[in-house]
PDB file of C-alpha atoms in Angstrom:
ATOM      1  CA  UNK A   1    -110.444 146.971 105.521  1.00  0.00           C
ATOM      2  CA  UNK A   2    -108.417 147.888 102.671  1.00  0.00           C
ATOM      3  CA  UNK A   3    -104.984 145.029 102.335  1.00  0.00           C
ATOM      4  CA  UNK A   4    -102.097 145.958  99.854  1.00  0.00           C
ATOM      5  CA  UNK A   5     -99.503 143.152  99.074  1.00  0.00           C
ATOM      6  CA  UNK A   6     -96.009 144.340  98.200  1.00  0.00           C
ATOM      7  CA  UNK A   7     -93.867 141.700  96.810  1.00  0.00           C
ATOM      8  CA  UNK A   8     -95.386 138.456  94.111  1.00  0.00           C
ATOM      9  CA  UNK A   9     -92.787 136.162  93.881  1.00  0.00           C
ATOM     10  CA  UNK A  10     -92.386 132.357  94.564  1.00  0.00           C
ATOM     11  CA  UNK A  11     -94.358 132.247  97.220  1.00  0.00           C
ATOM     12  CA  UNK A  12     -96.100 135.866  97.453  1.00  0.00           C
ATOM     13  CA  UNK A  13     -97.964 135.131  94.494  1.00  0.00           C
ATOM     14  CA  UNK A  14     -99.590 132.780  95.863  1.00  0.00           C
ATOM     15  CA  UNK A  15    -100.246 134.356  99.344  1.00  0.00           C
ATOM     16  CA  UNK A  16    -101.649 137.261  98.014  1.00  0.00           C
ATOM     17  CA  UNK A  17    -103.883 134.832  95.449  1.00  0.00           C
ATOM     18  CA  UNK A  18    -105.697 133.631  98.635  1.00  0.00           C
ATOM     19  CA  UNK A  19    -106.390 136.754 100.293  1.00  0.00           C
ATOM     20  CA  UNK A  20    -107.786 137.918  96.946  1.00  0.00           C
ATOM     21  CA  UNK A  21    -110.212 134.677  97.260  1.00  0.00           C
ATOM     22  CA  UNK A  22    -110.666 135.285 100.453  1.00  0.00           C
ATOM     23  CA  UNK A  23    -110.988 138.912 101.536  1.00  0.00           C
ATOM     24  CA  UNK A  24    -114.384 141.059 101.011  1.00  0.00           C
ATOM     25  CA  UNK A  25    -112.816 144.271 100.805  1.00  0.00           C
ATOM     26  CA  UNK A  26    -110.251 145.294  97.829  1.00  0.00           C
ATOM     27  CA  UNK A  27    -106.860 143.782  97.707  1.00  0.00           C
ATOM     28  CA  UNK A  28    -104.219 146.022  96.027  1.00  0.00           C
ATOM     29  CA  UNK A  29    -100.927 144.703  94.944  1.00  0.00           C
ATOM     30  CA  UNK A  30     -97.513 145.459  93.698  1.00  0.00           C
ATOM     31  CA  UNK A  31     -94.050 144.343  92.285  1.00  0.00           C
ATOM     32  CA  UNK A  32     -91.668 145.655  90.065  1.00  0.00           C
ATOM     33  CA  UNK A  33     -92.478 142.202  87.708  1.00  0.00           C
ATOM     34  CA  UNK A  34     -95.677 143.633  85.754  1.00  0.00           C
ATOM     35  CA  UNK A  35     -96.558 140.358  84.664  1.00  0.00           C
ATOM     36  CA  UNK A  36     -96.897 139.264  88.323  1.00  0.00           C
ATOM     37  CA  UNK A  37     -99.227 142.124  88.709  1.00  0.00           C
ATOM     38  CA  UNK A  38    -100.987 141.240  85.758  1.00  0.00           C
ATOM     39  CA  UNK A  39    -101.913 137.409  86.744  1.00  0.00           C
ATOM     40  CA  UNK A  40    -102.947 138.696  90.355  1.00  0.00           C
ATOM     41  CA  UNK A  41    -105.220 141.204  88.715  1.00  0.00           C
ATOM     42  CA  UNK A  42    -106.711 138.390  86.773  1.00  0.00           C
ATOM     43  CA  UNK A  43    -108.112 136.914  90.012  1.00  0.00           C
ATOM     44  CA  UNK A  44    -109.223 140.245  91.403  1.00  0.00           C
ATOM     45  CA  UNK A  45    -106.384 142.308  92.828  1.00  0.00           C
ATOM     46  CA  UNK A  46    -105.522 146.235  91.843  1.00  0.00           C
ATOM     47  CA  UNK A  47    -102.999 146.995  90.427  1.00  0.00           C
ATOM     48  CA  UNK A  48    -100.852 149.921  92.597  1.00  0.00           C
ATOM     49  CA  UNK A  49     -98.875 151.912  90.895  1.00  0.00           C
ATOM     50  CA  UNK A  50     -95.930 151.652  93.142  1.00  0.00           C
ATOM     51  CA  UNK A  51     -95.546 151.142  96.570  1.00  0.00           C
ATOM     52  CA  UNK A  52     -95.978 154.778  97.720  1.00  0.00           C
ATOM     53  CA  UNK A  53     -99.275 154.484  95.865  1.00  0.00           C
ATOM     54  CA  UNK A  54    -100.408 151.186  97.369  1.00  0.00           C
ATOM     55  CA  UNK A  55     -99.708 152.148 101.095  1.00  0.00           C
ATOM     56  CA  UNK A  56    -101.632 154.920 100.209  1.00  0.00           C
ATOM     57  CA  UNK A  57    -104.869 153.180  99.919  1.00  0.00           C
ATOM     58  CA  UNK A  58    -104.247 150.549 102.076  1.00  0.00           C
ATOM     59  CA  UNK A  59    -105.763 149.642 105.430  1.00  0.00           C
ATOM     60  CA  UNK A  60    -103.000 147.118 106.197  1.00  0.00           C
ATOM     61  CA  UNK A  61     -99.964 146.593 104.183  1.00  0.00           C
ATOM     62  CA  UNK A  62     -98.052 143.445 103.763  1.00  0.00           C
ATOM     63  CA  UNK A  63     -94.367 142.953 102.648  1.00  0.00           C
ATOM     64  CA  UNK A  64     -92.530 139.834 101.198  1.00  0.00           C
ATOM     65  CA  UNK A  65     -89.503 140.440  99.568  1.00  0.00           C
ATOM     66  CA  UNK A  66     -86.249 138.583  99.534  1.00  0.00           C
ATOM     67  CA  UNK A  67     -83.553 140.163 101.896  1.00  0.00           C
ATOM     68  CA  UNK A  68     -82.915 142.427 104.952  1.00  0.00           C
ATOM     69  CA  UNK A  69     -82.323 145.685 102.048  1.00  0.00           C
ATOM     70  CA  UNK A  70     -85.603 145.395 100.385  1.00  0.00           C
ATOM     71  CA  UNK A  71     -87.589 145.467 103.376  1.00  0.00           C
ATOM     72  CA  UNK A  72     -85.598 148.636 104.669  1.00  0.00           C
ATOM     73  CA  UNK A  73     -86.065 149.938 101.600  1.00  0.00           C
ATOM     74  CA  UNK A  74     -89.598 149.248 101.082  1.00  0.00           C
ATOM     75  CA  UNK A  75     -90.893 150.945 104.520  1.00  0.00           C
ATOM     76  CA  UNK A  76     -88.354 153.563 104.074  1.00  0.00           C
ATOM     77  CA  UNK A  77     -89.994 154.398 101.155  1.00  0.00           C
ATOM     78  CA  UNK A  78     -93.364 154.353 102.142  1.00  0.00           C
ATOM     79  CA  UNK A  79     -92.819 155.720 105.807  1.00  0.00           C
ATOM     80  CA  UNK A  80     -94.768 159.194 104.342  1.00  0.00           C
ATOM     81  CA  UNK A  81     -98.058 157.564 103.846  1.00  0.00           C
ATOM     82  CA  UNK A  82     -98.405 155.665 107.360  1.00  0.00           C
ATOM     83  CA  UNK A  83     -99.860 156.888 110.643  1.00  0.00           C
ATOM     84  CA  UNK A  84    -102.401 156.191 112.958  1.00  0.00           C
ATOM     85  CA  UNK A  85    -104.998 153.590 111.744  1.00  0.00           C
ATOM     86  CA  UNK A  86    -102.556 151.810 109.236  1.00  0.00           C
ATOM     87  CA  UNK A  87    -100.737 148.188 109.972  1.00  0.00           C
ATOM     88  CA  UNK A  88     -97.567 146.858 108.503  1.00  0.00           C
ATOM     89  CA  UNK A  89     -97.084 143.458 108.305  1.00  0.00           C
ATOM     90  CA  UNK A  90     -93.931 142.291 107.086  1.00  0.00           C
ATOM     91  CA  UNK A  91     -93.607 138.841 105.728  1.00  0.00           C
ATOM     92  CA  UNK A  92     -90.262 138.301 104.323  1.00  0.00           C
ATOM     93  CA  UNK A  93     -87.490 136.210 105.941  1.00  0.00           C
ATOM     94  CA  UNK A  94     -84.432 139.248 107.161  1.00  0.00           C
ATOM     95  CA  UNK A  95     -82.123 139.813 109.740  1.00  0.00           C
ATOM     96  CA  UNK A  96     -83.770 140.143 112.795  1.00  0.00           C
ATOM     97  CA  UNK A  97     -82.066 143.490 113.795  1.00  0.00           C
ATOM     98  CA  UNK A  98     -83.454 145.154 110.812  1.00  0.00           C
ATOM     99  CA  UNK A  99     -86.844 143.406 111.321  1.00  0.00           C
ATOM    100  CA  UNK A 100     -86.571 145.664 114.950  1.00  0.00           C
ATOM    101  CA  UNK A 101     -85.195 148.740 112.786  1.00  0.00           C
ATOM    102  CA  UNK A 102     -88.056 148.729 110.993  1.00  0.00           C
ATOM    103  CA  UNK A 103     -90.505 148.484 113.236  1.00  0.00           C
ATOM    104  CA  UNK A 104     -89.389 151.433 115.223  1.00  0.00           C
ATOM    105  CA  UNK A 105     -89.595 153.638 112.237  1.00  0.00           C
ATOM    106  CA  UNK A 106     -93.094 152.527 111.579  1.00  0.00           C
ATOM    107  CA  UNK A 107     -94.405 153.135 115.073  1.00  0.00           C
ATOM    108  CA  UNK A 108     -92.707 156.474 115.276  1.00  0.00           C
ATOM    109  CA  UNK A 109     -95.123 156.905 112.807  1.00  0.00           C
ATOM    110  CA  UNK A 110     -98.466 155.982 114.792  1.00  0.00           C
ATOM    111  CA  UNK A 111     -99.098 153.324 112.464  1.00  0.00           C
ATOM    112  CA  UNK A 112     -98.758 149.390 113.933  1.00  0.00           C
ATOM    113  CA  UNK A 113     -95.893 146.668 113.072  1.00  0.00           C
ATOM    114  CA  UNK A 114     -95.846 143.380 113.289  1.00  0.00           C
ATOM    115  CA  UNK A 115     -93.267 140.593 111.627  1.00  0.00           C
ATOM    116  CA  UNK A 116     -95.047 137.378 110.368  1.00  0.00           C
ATOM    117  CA  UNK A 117     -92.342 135.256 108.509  1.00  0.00           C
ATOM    118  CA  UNK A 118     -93.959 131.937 107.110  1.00  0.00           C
ATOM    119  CA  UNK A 119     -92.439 128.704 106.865  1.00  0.00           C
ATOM    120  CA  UNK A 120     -93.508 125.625 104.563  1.00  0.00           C
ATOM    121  CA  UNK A 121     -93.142 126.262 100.849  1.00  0.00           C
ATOM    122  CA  UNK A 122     -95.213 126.870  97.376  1.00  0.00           C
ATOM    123  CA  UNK A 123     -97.435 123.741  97.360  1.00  0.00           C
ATOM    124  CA  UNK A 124     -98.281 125.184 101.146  1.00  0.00           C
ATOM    125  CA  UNK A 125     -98.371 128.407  99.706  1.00  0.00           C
ATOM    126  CA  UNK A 126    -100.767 127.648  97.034  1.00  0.00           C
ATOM    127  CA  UNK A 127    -103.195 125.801  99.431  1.00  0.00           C
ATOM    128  CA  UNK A 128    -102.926 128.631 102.317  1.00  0.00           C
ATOM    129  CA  UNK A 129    -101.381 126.226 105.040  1.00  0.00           C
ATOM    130  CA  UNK A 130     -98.016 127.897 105.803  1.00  0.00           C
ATOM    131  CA  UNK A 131     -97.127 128.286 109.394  1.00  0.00           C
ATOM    132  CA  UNK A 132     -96.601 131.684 110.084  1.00  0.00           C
ATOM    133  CA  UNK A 133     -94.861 133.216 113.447  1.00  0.00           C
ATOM    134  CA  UNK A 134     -95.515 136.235 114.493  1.00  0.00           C
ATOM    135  CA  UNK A 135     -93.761 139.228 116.639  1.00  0.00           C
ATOM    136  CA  UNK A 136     -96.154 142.203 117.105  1.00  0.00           C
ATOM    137  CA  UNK A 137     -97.991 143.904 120.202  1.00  0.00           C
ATOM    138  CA  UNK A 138    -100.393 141.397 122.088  1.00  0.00           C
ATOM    139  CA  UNK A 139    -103.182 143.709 121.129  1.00  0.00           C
ATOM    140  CA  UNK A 140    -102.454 143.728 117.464  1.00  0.00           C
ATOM    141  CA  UNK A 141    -102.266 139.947 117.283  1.00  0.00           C
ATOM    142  CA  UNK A 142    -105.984 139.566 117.308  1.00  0.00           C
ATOM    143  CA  UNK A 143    -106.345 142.449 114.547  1.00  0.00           C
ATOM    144  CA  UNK A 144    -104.013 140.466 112.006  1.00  0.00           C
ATOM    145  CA  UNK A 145    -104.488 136.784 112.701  1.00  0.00           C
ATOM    146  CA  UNK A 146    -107.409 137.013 110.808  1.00  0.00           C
ATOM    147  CA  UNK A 147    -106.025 138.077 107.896  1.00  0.00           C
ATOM    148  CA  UNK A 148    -103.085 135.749 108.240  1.00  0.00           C
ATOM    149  CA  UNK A 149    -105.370 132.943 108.329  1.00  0.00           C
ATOM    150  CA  UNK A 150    -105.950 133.718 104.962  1.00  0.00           C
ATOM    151  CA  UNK A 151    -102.337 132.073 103.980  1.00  0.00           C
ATOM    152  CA  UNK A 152    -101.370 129.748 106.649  1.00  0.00           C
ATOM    153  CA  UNK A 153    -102.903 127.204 109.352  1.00  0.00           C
ATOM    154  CA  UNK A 154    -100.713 127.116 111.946  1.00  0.00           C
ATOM    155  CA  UNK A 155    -100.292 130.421 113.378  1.00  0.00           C
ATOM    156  CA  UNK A 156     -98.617 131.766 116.727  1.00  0.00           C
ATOM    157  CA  UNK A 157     -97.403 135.006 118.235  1.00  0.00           C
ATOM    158  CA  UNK A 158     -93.795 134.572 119.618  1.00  0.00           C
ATOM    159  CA  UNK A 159     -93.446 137.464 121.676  1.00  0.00           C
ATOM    160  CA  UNK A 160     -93.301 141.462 120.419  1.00  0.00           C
ATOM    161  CA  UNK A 161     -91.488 143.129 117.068  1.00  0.00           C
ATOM    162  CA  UNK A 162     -88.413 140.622 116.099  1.00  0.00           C
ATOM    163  CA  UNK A 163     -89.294 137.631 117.847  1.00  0.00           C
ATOM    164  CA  UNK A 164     -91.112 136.356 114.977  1.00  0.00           C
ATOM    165  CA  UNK A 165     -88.127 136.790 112.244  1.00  0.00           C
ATOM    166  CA  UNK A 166     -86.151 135.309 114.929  1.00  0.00           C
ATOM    167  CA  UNK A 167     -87.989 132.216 115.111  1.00  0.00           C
ATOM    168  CA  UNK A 168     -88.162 131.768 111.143  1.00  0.00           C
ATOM    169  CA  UNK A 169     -84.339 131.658 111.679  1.00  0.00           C
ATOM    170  CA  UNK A 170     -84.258 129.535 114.478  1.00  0.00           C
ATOM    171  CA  UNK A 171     -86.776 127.264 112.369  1.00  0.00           C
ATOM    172  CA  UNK A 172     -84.541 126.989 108.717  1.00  0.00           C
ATOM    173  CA  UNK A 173     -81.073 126.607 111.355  1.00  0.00           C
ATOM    174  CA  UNK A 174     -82.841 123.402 112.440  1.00  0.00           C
ATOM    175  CA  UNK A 175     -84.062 122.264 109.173  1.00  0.00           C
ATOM    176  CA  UNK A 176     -80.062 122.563 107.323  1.00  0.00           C
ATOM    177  CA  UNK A 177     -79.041 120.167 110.078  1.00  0.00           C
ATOM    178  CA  UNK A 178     -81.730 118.109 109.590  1.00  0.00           C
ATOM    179  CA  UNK A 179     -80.959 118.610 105.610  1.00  0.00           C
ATOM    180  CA  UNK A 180     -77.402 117.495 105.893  1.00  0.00           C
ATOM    181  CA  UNK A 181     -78.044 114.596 108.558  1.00  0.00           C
ATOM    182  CA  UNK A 182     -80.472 113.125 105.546  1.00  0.00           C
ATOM    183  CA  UNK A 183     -78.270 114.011 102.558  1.00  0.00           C
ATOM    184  CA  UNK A 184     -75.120 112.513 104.258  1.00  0.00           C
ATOM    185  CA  UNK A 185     -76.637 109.417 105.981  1.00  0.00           C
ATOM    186  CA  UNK A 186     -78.854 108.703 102.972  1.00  0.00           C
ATOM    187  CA  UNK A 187     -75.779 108.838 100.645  1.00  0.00           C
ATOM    188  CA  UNK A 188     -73.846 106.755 102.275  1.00  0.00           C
ATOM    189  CA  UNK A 189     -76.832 104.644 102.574  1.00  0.00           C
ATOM    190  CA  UNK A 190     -76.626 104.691  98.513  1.00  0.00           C
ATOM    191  CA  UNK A 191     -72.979 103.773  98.790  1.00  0.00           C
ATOM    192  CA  UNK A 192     -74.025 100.745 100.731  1.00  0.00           C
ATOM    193  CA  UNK A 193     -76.738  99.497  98.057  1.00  0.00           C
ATOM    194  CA  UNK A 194     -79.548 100.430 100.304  1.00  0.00           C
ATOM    195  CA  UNK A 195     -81.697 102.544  97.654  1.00  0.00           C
ATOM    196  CA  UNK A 196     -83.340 106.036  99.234  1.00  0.00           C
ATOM    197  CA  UNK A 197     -86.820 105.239  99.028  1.00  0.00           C
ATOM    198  CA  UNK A 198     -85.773 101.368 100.833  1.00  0.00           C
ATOM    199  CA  UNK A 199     -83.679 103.566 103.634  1.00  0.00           C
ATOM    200  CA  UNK A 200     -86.388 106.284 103.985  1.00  0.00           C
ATOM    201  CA  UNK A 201     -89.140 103.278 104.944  1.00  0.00           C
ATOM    202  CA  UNK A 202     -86.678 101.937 107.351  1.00  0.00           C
ATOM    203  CA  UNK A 203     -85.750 105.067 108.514  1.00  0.00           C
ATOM    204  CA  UNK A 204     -89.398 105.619 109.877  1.00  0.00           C
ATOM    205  CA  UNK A 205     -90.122 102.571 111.760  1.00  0.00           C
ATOM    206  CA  UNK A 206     -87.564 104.131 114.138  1.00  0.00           C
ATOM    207  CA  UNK A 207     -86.961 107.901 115.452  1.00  0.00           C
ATOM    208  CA  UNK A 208     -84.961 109.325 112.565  1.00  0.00           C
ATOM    209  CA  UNK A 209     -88.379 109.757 110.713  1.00  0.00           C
ATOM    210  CA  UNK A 210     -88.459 113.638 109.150  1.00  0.00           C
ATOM    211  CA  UNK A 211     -90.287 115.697 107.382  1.00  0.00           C
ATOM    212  CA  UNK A 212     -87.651 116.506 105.226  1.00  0.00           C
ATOM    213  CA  UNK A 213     -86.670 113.061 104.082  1.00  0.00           C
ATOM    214  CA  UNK A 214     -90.428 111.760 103.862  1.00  0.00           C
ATOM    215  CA  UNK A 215     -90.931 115.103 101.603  1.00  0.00           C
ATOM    216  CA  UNK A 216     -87.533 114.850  99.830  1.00  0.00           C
ATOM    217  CA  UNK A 217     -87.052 111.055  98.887  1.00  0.00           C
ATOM    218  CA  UNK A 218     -88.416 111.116  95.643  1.00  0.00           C
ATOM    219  CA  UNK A 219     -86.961 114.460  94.476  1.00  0.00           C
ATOM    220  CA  UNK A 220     -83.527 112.872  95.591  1.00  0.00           C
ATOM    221  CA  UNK A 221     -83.920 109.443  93.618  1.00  0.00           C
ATOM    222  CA  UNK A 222     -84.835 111.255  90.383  1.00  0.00           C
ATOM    223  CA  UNK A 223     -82.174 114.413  90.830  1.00  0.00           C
ATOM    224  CA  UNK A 224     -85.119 116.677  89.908  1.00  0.00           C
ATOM    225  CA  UNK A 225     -84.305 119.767  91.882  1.00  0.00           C
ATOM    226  CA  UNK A 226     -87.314 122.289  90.699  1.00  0.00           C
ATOM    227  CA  UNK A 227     -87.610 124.671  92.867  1.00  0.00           C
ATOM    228  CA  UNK A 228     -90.321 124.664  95.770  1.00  0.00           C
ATOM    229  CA  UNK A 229     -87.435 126.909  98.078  1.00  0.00           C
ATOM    230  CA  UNK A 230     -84.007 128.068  96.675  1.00  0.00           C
ATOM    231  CA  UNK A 231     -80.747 127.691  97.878  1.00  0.00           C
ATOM    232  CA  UNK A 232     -79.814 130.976  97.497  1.00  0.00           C
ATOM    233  CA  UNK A 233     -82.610 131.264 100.082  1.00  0.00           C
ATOM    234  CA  UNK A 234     -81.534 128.982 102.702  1.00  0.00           C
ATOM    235  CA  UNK A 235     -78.086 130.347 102.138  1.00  0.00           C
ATOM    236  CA  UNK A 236     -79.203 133.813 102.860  1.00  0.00           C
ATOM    237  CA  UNK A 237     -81.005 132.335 105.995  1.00  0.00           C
ATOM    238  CA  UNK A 238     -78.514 130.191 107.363  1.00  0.00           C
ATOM    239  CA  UNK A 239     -76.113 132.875 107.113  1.00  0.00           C
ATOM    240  CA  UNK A 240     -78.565 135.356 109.399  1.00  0.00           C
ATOM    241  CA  UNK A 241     -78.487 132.447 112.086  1.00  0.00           C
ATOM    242  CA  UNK A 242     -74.735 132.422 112.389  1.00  0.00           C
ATOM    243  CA  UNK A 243     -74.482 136.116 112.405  1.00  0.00           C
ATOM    244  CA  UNK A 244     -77.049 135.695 115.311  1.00  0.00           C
ATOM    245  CA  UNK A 245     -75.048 133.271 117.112  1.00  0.00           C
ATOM    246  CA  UNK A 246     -72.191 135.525 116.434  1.00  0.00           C
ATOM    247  CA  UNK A 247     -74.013 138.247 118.549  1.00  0.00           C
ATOM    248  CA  UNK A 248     -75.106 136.533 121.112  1.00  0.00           C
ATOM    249  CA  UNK A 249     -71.777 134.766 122.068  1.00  0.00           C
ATOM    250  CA  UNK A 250     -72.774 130.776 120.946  1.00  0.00           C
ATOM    251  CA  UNK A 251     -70.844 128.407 119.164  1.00  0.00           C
ATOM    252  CA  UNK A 252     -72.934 126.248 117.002  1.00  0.00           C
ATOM    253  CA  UNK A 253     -70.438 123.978 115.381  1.00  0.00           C
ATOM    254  CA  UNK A 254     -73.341 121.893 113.874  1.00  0.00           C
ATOM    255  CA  UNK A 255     -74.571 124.982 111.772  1.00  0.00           C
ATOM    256  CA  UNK A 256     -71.233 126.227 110.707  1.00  0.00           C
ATOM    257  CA  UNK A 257     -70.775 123.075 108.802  1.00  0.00           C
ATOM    258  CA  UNK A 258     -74.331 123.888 107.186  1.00  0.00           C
ATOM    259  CA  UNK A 259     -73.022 127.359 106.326  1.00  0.00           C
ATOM    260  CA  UNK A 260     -69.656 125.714 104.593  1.00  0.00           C
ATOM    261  CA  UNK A 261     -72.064 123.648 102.739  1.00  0.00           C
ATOM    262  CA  UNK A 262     -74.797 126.039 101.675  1.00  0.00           C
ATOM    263  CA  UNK A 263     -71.379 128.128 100.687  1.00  0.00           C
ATOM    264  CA  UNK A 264     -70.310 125.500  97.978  1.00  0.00           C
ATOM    265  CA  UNK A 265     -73.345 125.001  96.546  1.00  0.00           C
ATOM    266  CA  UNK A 266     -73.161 128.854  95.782  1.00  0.00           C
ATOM    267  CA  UNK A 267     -69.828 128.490  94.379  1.00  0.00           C
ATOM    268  CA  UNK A 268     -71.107 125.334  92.537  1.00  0.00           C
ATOM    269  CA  UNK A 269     -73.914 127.534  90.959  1.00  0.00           C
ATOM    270  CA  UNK A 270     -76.468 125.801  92.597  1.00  0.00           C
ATOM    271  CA  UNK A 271     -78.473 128.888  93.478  1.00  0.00           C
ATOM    272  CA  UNK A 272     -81.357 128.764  91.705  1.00  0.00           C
ATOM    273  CA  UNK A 273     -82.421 125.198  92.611  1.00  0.00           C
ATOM    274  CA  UNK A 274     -84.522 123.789  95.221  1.00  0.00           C
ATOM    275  CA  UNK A 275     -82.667 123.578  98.572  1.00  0.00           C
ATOM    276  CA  UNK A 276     -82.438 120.032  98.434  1.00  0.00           C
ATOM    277  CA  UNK A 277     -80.091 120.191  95.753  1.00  0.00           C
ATOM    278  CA  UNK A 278     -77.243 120.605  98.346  1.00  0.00           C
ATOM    279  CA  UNK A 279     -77.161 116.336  98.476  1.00  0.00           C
ATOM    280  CA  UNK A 280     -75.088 116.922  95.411  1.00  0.00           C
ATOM    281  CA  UNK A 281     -72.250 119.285  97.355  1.00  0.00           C
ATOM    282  CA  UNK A 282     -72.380 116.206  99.553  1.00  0.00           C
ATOM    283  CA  UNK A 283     -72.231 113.162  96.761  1.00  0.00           C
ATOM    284  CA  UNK A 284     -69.532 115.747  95.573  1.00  0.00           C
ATOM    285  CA  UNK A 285     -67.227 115.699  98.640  1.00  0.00           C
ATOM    286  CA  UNK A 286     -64.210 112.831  98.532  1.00  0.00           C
ATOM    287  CA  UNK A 287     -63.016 111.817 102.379  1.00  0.00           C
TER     288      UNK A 287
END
């Protein structure tokens, strides 16, 4: 079974690394960055021409690119080359909708769909232990977890086509509150003279204890904001959520006040930088 991997960027680099260690069959990849292409090639991958070329030769093709139009744009593209006996997997964190969209137009085709958005970042990435949900046809779970268990550990089908997107969402709408809980508590915690790595032992002797602020306190005490997951990102994400919540009727005052603060650390020019970075829109903020 022949896999092509569109899309090598932060964390698709690194996801189609493994199933290039992993996989017995060819792996064929592409992205508009050559040098991406280059590196993968390095380890083993094929270069594709484009993406018409890679779904082309491809078995089963997997997508992770950045937003809702890339993805559209992407199967759109390659919509010509599938049918009966190809899979589409796409990886990337969109709108839900679309997600649905898309997977119509592939199974018009004959070929399979299923979303599989991961959560977890790089350093999970890099050691193939994302958690990755999936929305796809019961029978066509068994066919990809396989190959999914080349990049993540923790894997589980949410229900059919969208489902899986929508639970990414669900998943980074939690996490922002979460993010802002930590990166308001902990800095007045600061203000207090009760240091973050002092408040985040404290913190989980009791039931506040997160993965965020166990992961986070020492990129918080030294303000080094690399980037592991952007806030462009999260922005993007957390923005899908309330345009969800929008839809479906549901106030979520909680996650609006994420949104306002994902919002200034845009306007702040914060984009680029690891999520986290948003505990300086909130050291930023006078009462």
């Amino acid at each position: 079974m022949k896999i092509g991997f569109i899309g090598l960027g932060i964390m698709g680099e690194s996801m189609c690394a493994n199933i290039v260690k992993k996989h017995d069959d060819t792996v064929y990849c592409f992205d508009l960055a050559k040098a991406k292409v280059e590196e993968l090639a390095k380890l083993g991958a094929v270069p594709a021409e484009n993406n018409v070329d890679l779904a082309e030769k491809s078995d089963v093709i997997i997508s992770m690119v950045p937003k809702s139009e890339h993805s559209r744009a992407v199967y759109t593209e390659i919509l010509p080359k599938l049918g009966k006996g190809k899979i589409c997997i796409d990886m990337s964190t969109i709108d839900p909708s679309v997600s649905v969209e898309i997977a119509k137009m592939v199974k018009e085709t004959g070929a399979q769909f299923a979303d599989a958005p991961v959560v977890k970042s790089k350093p999970a990435a890099i050691a193939g232990k994302l958690g990755i949900y999936v929305g796809c046809d019961e029978e066509l779970y068994d066919t990809v977890r396989p190959i999914l268990s080349y990049m993540g550990e923790n894997i589980i089908r949410m229900g059919e086509n969208g489902t899986g997107i929508t639970m990414k969402i669900l998943h980074n709408a939690l996490v922002g509150q979460i993010q802002n809980g930590v990166n308001e508590v902990s800095n007045l915690a600061a203000v207090c003279g009760i240091d973050i790595q002092t408040f985040a032992t404290a913190i989980s002797y009791g039931g506040g204890q997160n993965f965020y602020l166990d992961s986070k306190k020492d990129v918080i005490e030294k303000n080094d904001f690399t980037t592991a997951f952007s806030i462009e990102n999260m922005y993007k994400d957390v923005n899908i959520c309330k345009k969800l919540a929008e839809e479906k009727g549901l106030p979520m005052p909680g996650e609006m006040n994420v949104v306002r603060v994902y919002d200034k650390a845009m306007e702040m020019g914060f984009a680029k930088e690891d999520f986290s970075a948003t505990i300086k829109v909130v050291r930023s903020e006078k009462a």
